[in-house]
């Protein structure tokens, strides 16, 4: 059983022209729905698009029937692209697909979608033994992973698979940090700075004290923390009554993030205590309002797990030396991990993504399709 590389390339050149930036994925959703239906999939579109305001109704999930009894293997990618993506003109040049320089290519992530379509086509045409395949195509991955955040997995029966959405097919991302946003409001006490500064408590002074005691930046090899926004003040003649701070912390190790957030919160509370004072016989003190919000959960798949071993072994047969990797950003894979799905990310041959210099390396693209076919064919659980 072999992938029809030329047919897949033709399909890629066709779908990369479909206009579907983040939040406006209707065209690509319609195409993918039609294609998966043609391949005999049972499809389900959730309501995610409505929740964050896309022209598309929602994420597309699908079941592709297998010929053996097994848990389904999941294949995933995203339907949206970054901009500029209007009027993409793909050009084949020296083993690569490039653009005319006016738009992105959108191989991120159309090359992944083309591979998934072709793998399913190949399975369907050959009367071989293969497990069922579940498919997850998300919206708005590039725009903040809003699709996966609202993904309804009700028809997804598999628990593990791969996301096709990165550069090198010898790199498998298994670990990416959890990220938490933190918000702090420091309420001081206003006072006329020119007449009675001693009657006020300056919120910025409390903040400065707290931050001077705080460990920020790289906390340990796996953990970082950063303050990104500071807002406050009413006038140059007013002791600053209120200040808000927004920041985020990330960690690739379980537990370290919680410890760092506690440290940041404690510094604000400790500093606030230092500014308690008596004014006209009354005690005044600053108030700290602290809250956090999960940006995305931890992706942490054991490199020695059966899934990773299986992917690596399939790579070996094709001459690929697949290594597990860690990455600093947040992906759909993080969000899916939070929903109980183990999906490492494999590269598909694009490079310079998110720029008009984006290209697809055709050989890597072909080889990744061979790899994905082999991974699916030999999966049984
Ligand atoms: Zn992508």
Coordinates of C-alpha atoms and ligand atoms in Angstrom, one line a residue:
X1 CA 0.0 0.0 0.0
X2 CA 1.5 3.3 -1.1
X3 CA 0.6 7.0 -0.8
X4 CA -0.1 8.6 -4.2
X5 CA 2.3 11.5 -3.7
X6 CA 1.4 13.4 -6.9
X7 CA -2.3 13.3 -6.1
X8 CA -1.6 14.5 -2.6
X9 CA 0.5 17.4 -3.9
X10 CA -2.2 18.3 -6.4
X11 CA -4.7 18.3 -3.6
X12 CA -2.4 20.5 -1.4
X13 CA -2.0 23.1 -4.3
X14 CA -5.8 23.2 -4.5
X15 CA -6.6 23.6 -0.9
X16 CA -3.9 26.1 -0.1
X17 CA -5.8 28.6 -2.3
X18 CA -8.9 28.4 0.0
X19 CA -9.2 31.6 1.9
X20 CA -9.7 30.9 5.6
X21 CA -7.9 33.2 8.1
X22 CA -8.5 32.6 11.8
X23 CA -12.1 33.4 12.6
X24 CA -13.2 33.2 9.0
X25 CA -12.8 29.5 8.3
X26 CA -16.2 28.8 6.6
X27 CA -14.7 28.0 3.2
X28 CA -12.2 25.6 4.6
X29 CA -14.7 23.9 6.9
X30 CA -17.1 23.4 3.9
X31 CA -14.3 21.9 1.8
X32 CA -13.2 19.5 4.6
X33 CA -16.7 18.5 5.4
X34 CA -17.3 17.6 1.7
X35 CA -14.0 15.7 1.4
X36 CA -14.4 13.7 4.6
X37 CA -18.0 12.8 3.7
X38 CA -16.8 11.6 0.3
X39 CA -14.3 9.4 2.1
X40 CA -17.1 7.8 4.0
X41 CA -16.6 9.5 7.3
X42 CA -19.3 10.2 9.8
X43 CA -18.9 13.9 10.6
X44 CA -19.9 16.2 13.4
X45 CA -19.5 20.0 13.5
X46 CA -19.7 21.5 17.0
X47 CA -20.8 25.0 17.9
X48 CA -17.3 26.4 18.8
X49 CA -17.4 29.0 16.0
X50 CA -20.4 30.7 17.5
X51 CA -18.7 31.0 20.9
X52 CA -15.8 33.1 19.7
X53 CA -17.3 34.6 16.5
X54 CA -16.1 32.6 13.5
X55 CA -17.9 32.5 10.1
X56 CA -17.6 28.7 10.5
X57 CA -20.1 26.9 12.7
X58 CA -17.5 24.9 14.6
X59 CA -14.6 22.4 14.7
X60 CA -15.0 19.4 12.4
X61 CA -14.6 16.0 14.0
X62 CA -15.1 12.7 12.1
X63 CA -15.0 8.9 12.4
X64 CA -13.4 6.8 9.7
X65 CA -14.3 3.2 9.9
X66 CA -11.6 0.6 10.3
X67 CA -11.4 -3.0 9.1
X68 CA -10.0 -4.4 12.4
X69 CA -11.1 -4.1 16.0
X70 CA -9.1 -1.5 17.7
X71 CA -9.4 1.8 19.5
X72 CA -9.3 4.6 16.8
X73 CA -6.1 6.4 16.1
X74 CA -6.6 10.2 16.0
X75 CA -5.2 12.5 13.3
X76 CA -5.5 16.2 13.7
X77 CA -4.8 19.6 12.2
X78 CA -6.2 23.1 12.0
X79 CA -8.4 24.7 9.4
X80 CA -7.3 28.3 9.7
X81 CA -4.2 30.2 8.5
X82 CA -2.5 33.4 9.5
X83 CA -2.7 36.4 7.1
X84 CA -2.0 37.6 4.4
X85 CA -3.7 34.7 2.8
X86 CA -6.0 36.2 0.1
X87 CA -5.2 34.9 -3.5
X88 CA -2.4 32.5 -2.6
X89 CA -0.5 31.5 -5.7
X90 CA 1.5 28.3 -5.0
X91 CA 4.5 27.8 -7.2
X92 CA 6.7 24.7 -7.4
X93 CA 10.4 25.6 -7.5
X94 CA 13.4 23.4 -6.9
X95 CA 11.8 20.8 -4.7
X96 CA 9.7 23.3 -2.8
X97 CA 6.3 24.9 -3.0
X98 CA 6.6 28.7 -2.5
X99 CA 4.4 31.7 -3.1
X100 CA 4.8 34.8 -5.2
X101 CA 5.9 36.6 -2.1
X102 CA 2.6 38.5 -1.6
X103 CA 1.0 36.0 0.7
X104 CA 1.8 33.2 3.1
X105 CA 1.6 29.7 1.6
X106 CA -0.6 28.2 4.3
X107 CA 1.3 24.9 4.3
X108 CA 0.8 25.5 8.0
X109 CA -1.5 23.7 8.2
X110 CA -2.9 22.7 4.8
X111 CA 0.0 20.3 4.2
X112 CA -1.2 18.5 7.3
X113 CA -4.8 18.4 6.1
X114 CA -3.6 17.2 2.6
X115 CA -1.7 14.3 4.3
X116 CA -4.7 13.3 6.4
X117 CA -7.0 13.3 3.3
X118 CA -4.5 11.2 1.3
X119 CA -3.9 8.7 4.1
X120 CA -7.7 8.1 4.4
X121 CA -8.0 7.9 0.6
X122 CA -5.2 5.3 0.5
X123 CA -6.7 3.2 3.3
X124 CA -10.1 3.3 1.6
X125 CA -8.8 2.2 -1.8
X126 CA -6.8 -0.7 -0.5
X127 CA -8.6 -3.5 1.2
X128 CA -6.0 -3.9 3.9
X129 CA -6.3 -4.3 7.7
X130 CA -6.4 -1.0 9.5
X131 CA -7.8 0.5 12.7
X132 CA -10.6 3.1 12.8
X133 CA -9.3 6.7 12.5
X134 CA -10.8 9.7 14.3
X135 CA -10.2 13.1 12.9
X136 CA -10.1 16.5 14.6
X137 CA -9.9 19.7 12.5
X138 CA -9.9 22.8 14.7
X139 CA -10.7 26.4 14.0
X140 CA -8.7 29.4 15.1
X141 CA -5.5 27.6 16.2
X142 CA -3.4 30.6 15.1
X143 CA -5.7 33.1 16.7
X144 CA -5.3 31.8 20.2
X145 CA -6.5 28.2 20.0
X146 CA -10.1 29.2 20.4
X147 CA -11.4 26.3 18.4
X148 CA -9.8 23.6 20.5
X149 CA -10.8 25.4 23.7
X150 CA -14.4 25.0 22.8
X151 CA -14.0 21.6 21.0
X152 CA -16.8 19.1 21.6
X153 CA -15.2 15.7 21.5
X154 CA -18.4 13.7 21.8
X155 CA -17.9 11.5 18.7
X156 CA -14.1 11.1 19.3
X157 CA -13.6 7.6 20.7
X158 CA -9.8 7.4 20.4
X159 CA -7.5 8.6 23.2
X160 CA -4.3 9.1 21.3
X161 CA -2.9 10.1 17.9
X162 CA -0.8 12.8 16.3
X163 CA -1.2 16.4 15.2
X164 CA 0.4 17.2 11.9
X165 CA 1.5 20.8 12.4
X166 CA 5.2 21.6 12.6
X167 CA 8.4 21.8 10.6
X168 CA 10.7 18.7 10.8
X169 CA 9.3 15.2 10.6
X170 CA 12.2 14.0 12.7
X171 CA 11.0 16.0 15.6
X172 CA 8.0 15.0 17.8
X173 CA 6.9 17.6 20.3
X174 CA 5.8 15.8 23.4
X175 CA 6.2 18.5 26.0
X176 CA 5.0 22.2 26.0
X177 CA 4.4 24.4 29.1
X178 CA 1.3 25.1 31.0
X179 CA 0.6 28.8 31.0
X180 CA -1.4 30.8 33.6
X181 CA -2.3 34.5 33.4
X182 CA -2.3 36.5 36.6
X183 CA -4.1 39.7 37.5
X184 CA -3.3 41.9 40.4
X185 CA -5.1 45.0 41.6
X186 CA -3.4 47.0 44.3
X187 CA -5.8 49.4 46.0
X188 CA -3.9 52.1 47.9
X189 CA -5.4 55.3 49.4
X190 CA -5.7 58.5 47.4
X191 CA -4.5 61.7 48.8
X192 CA -3.5 65.2 47.6
X193 CA 0.2 64.7 46.8
X194 CA 0.9 68.4 47.1
X195 CA -0.9 68.9 50.4
X196 CA -1.0 65.7 52.4
X197 CA 1.0 62.9 50.8
X198 CA 1.5 61.2 54.2
X199 CA -2.3 60.6 54.4
X200 CA -2.2 58.4 51.3
X201 CA -0.8 55.0 50.3
X202 CA 0.7 54.9 46.9
X203 CA -0.3 51.8 45.0
X204 CA 2.8 52.1 42.8
X205 CA 5.1 52.1 45.8
X206 CA 3.5 48.9 47.1
X207 CA 3.9 47.4 43.6
X208 CA 7.6 48.4 43.4
X209 CA 8.3 47.0 46.9
X210 CA 6.6 43.7 45.9
X211 CA 8.4 43.4 42.6
X212 CA 11.7 44.1 44.2
X213 CA 11.2 41.0 46.3
X214 CA 10.0 38.9 43.4
X215 CA 11.9 36.4 41.2
X216 CA 10.8 37.0 37.6
X217 CA 12.2 36.0 34.2
X218 CA 13.7 32.5 34.0
X219 CA 12.9 30.9 37.4
X220 CA 14.4 27.5 36.6
X221 CA 15.2 25.7 33.2
X222 CA 11.5 24.8 32.9
X223 CA 9.7 27.8 34.4
X224 CA 9.4 31.5 33.5
X225 CA 7.3 34.4 34.8
X226 CA 6.8 37.8 33.4
X227 CA 4.9 41.1 34.1
X228 CA 3.5 42.4 30.9
X229 CA 1.2 45.3 31.7
X230 CA 1.1 48.0 34.5
X231 CA -1.7 50.5 34.5
X232 CA -2.7 53.1 37.1
X233 CA -2.7 56.7 38.2
X234 CA -5.1 59.6 38.3
X235 CA -2.9 62.7 38.2
X236 CA 0.5 63.9 39.0
X237 CA -0.8 65.5 42.1
X238 CA -2.6 62.4 43.4
X239 CA -1.0 59.7 45.5
X240 CA -1.8 56.7 43.2
X241 CA -4.9 55.0 44.6
X242 CA -5.0 52.0 42.3
X243 CA -2.7 50.0 40.1
X244 CA -3.4 46.9 38.0
X245 CA -0.8 44.4 36.8
X246 CA -1.1 41.6 34.3
X247 CA 1.4 38.9 33.7
X248 CA 1.9 35.3 32.9
X249 CA 3.9 32.3 34.1
X250 CA 4.7 29.1 32.2
X251 CA 6.2 25.9 33.2
X252 CA 6.9 22.5 31.6
X253 CA 7.2 20.8 35.0
X254 CA 4.2 19.8 37.1
X255 CA 3.9 21.8 40.3
X256 CA 6.6 24.5 39.5
X257 CA 4.0 26.9 38.1
X258 CA 1.8 26.7 41.1
X259 CA 4.9 27.3 43.3
X260 CA 5.9 30.4 41.3
X261 CA 2.4 31.9 41.3
X262 CA 2.2 31.5 45.0
X263 CA 5.6 33.3 45.3
X264 CA 4.3 36.2 43.2
X265 CA 1.1 36.5 45.2
X266 CA 3.0 36.3 48.5
X267 CA 5.3 39.1 47.5
X268 CA 2.3 41.4 46.9
X269 CA 0.7 40.5 50.2
X270 CA 4.0 40.9 52.1
X271 CA 4.6 44.3 50.5
X272 CA 1.1 45.4 51.4
X273 CA 1.7 44.7 55.1
X274 CA 4.7 47.0 55.0
X275 CA 2.5 50.0 54.1
X276 CA -0.1 49.7 56.9
X277 CA -0.1 52.9 58.9
X278 CA -2.2 55.2 61.2
X279 CA -3.7 58.4 59.8
X280 CA -5.6 60.6 62.2
X281 CA -6.0 57.8 64.6
X282 CA -7.3 55.4 62.0
X283 CA -5.5 52.4 60.5
X284 CA -5.3 52.5 56.7
X285 CA -3.8 49.7 54.6
X286 CA -3.4 48.7 50.9
X287 CA -5.6 45.9 49.5
X288 CA -4.4 43.2 47.1
X289 CA -6.9 41.6 44.8
X290 CA -5.3 38.5 43.1
X291 CA -6.7 36.2 40.4
X292 CA -5.4 33.8 37.8
X293 CA -6.7 32.3 34.6
X294 CA -5.5 29.1 32.8
X295 CA -4.3 30.1 29.4
X296 CA -3.5 26.5 28.4
X297 CA -2.7 23.2 30.2
X298 CA 0.5 21.2 30.2
X299 CA 1.4 19.0 27.3
X300 CA 3.5 16.2 28.8
X301 CA 3.6 12.8 27.0
X302 CA 6.0 10.3 28.4
X303 CA 8.8 9.8 25.8
X304 CA 8.9 6.1 26.6
X305 CA 5.1 5.6 26.3
X306 CA 3.8 2.9 23.8
X307 CA 2.5 5.7 21.5
X308 CA 5.8 7.5 21.2
X309 CA 7.7 4.2 20.8
X310 CA 5.3 3.2 18.0
X311 CA 5.8 6.5 16.1
X312 CA 9.6 6.3 16.5
X313 CA 9.6 2.7 15.3
X314 CA 7.6 3.5 12.2
X315 CA 10.0 6.4 11.5
X316 CA 13.0 4.0 11.8
X317 CA 11.6 1.8 9.0
X318 CA 11.5 4.8 6.7
X319 CA 15.0 6.0 7.7
X320 CA 13.8 8.8 9.9
X321 CA 15.5 9.3 13.2
X322 CA 12.6 10.8 15.2
X323 CA 13.5 12.5 18.4
X324 CA 11.2 13.8 21.1
X325 CA 11.3 17.6 21.7
X326 CA 10.0 20.2 24.0
X327 CA 8.6 23.6 22.8
X328 CA 8.0 26.9 24.5
X329 CA 4.7 27.8 23.0
X330 CA 1.1 26.7 23.5
X331 CA -0.5 24.5 20.9
X332 CA -3.8 22.8 20.2
X333 CA -2.0 19.8 21.6
X334 CA -1.9 21.5 25.1
X335 CA -5.6 22.1 25.0
X336 CA -6.3 18.5 23.8
X337 CA -4.1 17.2 26.6
X338 CA -6.4 19.0 29.0
X339 CA -9.3 17.1 27.4
X340 CA -7.5 13.8 28.0
X341 CA -6.2 13.3 24.5
X342 CA -2.5 12.4 24.0
X343 CA -1.4 14.0 20.7
X344 CA 2.2 14.8 20.1
X345 CA 3.0 17.1 17.2
X346 CA 5.0 15.9 14.1
X347 CA 6.5 18.2 11.5
X348 CA 5.2 18.1 7.9
X349 CA 7.9 20.0 6.0
X350 CA 6.8 23.6 6.1
X351 CA 9.3 26.4 7.1
X352 CA 9.3 30.2 7.5
X353 CA 5.7 29.8 8.5
X354 CA 3.7 33.0 9.3
X355 CA 5.7 34.9 6.7
X356 CA 5.4 35.5 3.0
X357 CA 8.6 33.4 2.7
X358 CA 6.8 30.3 3.9
X359 CA 7.5 27.2 1.8
X360 CA 6.8 23.5 1.8
X361 CA 9.6 21.0 1.3
X362 CA 8.0 18.5 -1.0
X363 CA 10.2 15.5 -0.1
X364 CA 9.5 16.0 3.7
X365 CA 5.8 16.4 2.9
X366 CA 5.8 13.1 0.9
X367 CA 7.8 11.2 3.5
X368 CA 5.6 12.4 6.4
X369 CA 2.6 11.1 4.5
X370 CA 4.3 7.7 4.2
X371 CA 5.1 7.9 7.9
X372 CA 1.5 8.7 9.0
X373 CA 0.1 5.9 6.8
X374 CA 2.5 3.5 8.5
X375 CA 1.7 4.8 12.0
X376 CA -2.0 4.3 11.3
X377 CA -1.7 0.9 9.6
X378 CA 0.3 -0.6 12.4
X379 CA -1.7 0.8 15.3
X380 CA -3.7 -1.6 17.4
X381 CA -5.0 -1.1 20.8
Ligands
LIG1 ZN1 -0.1 25.5 12.6

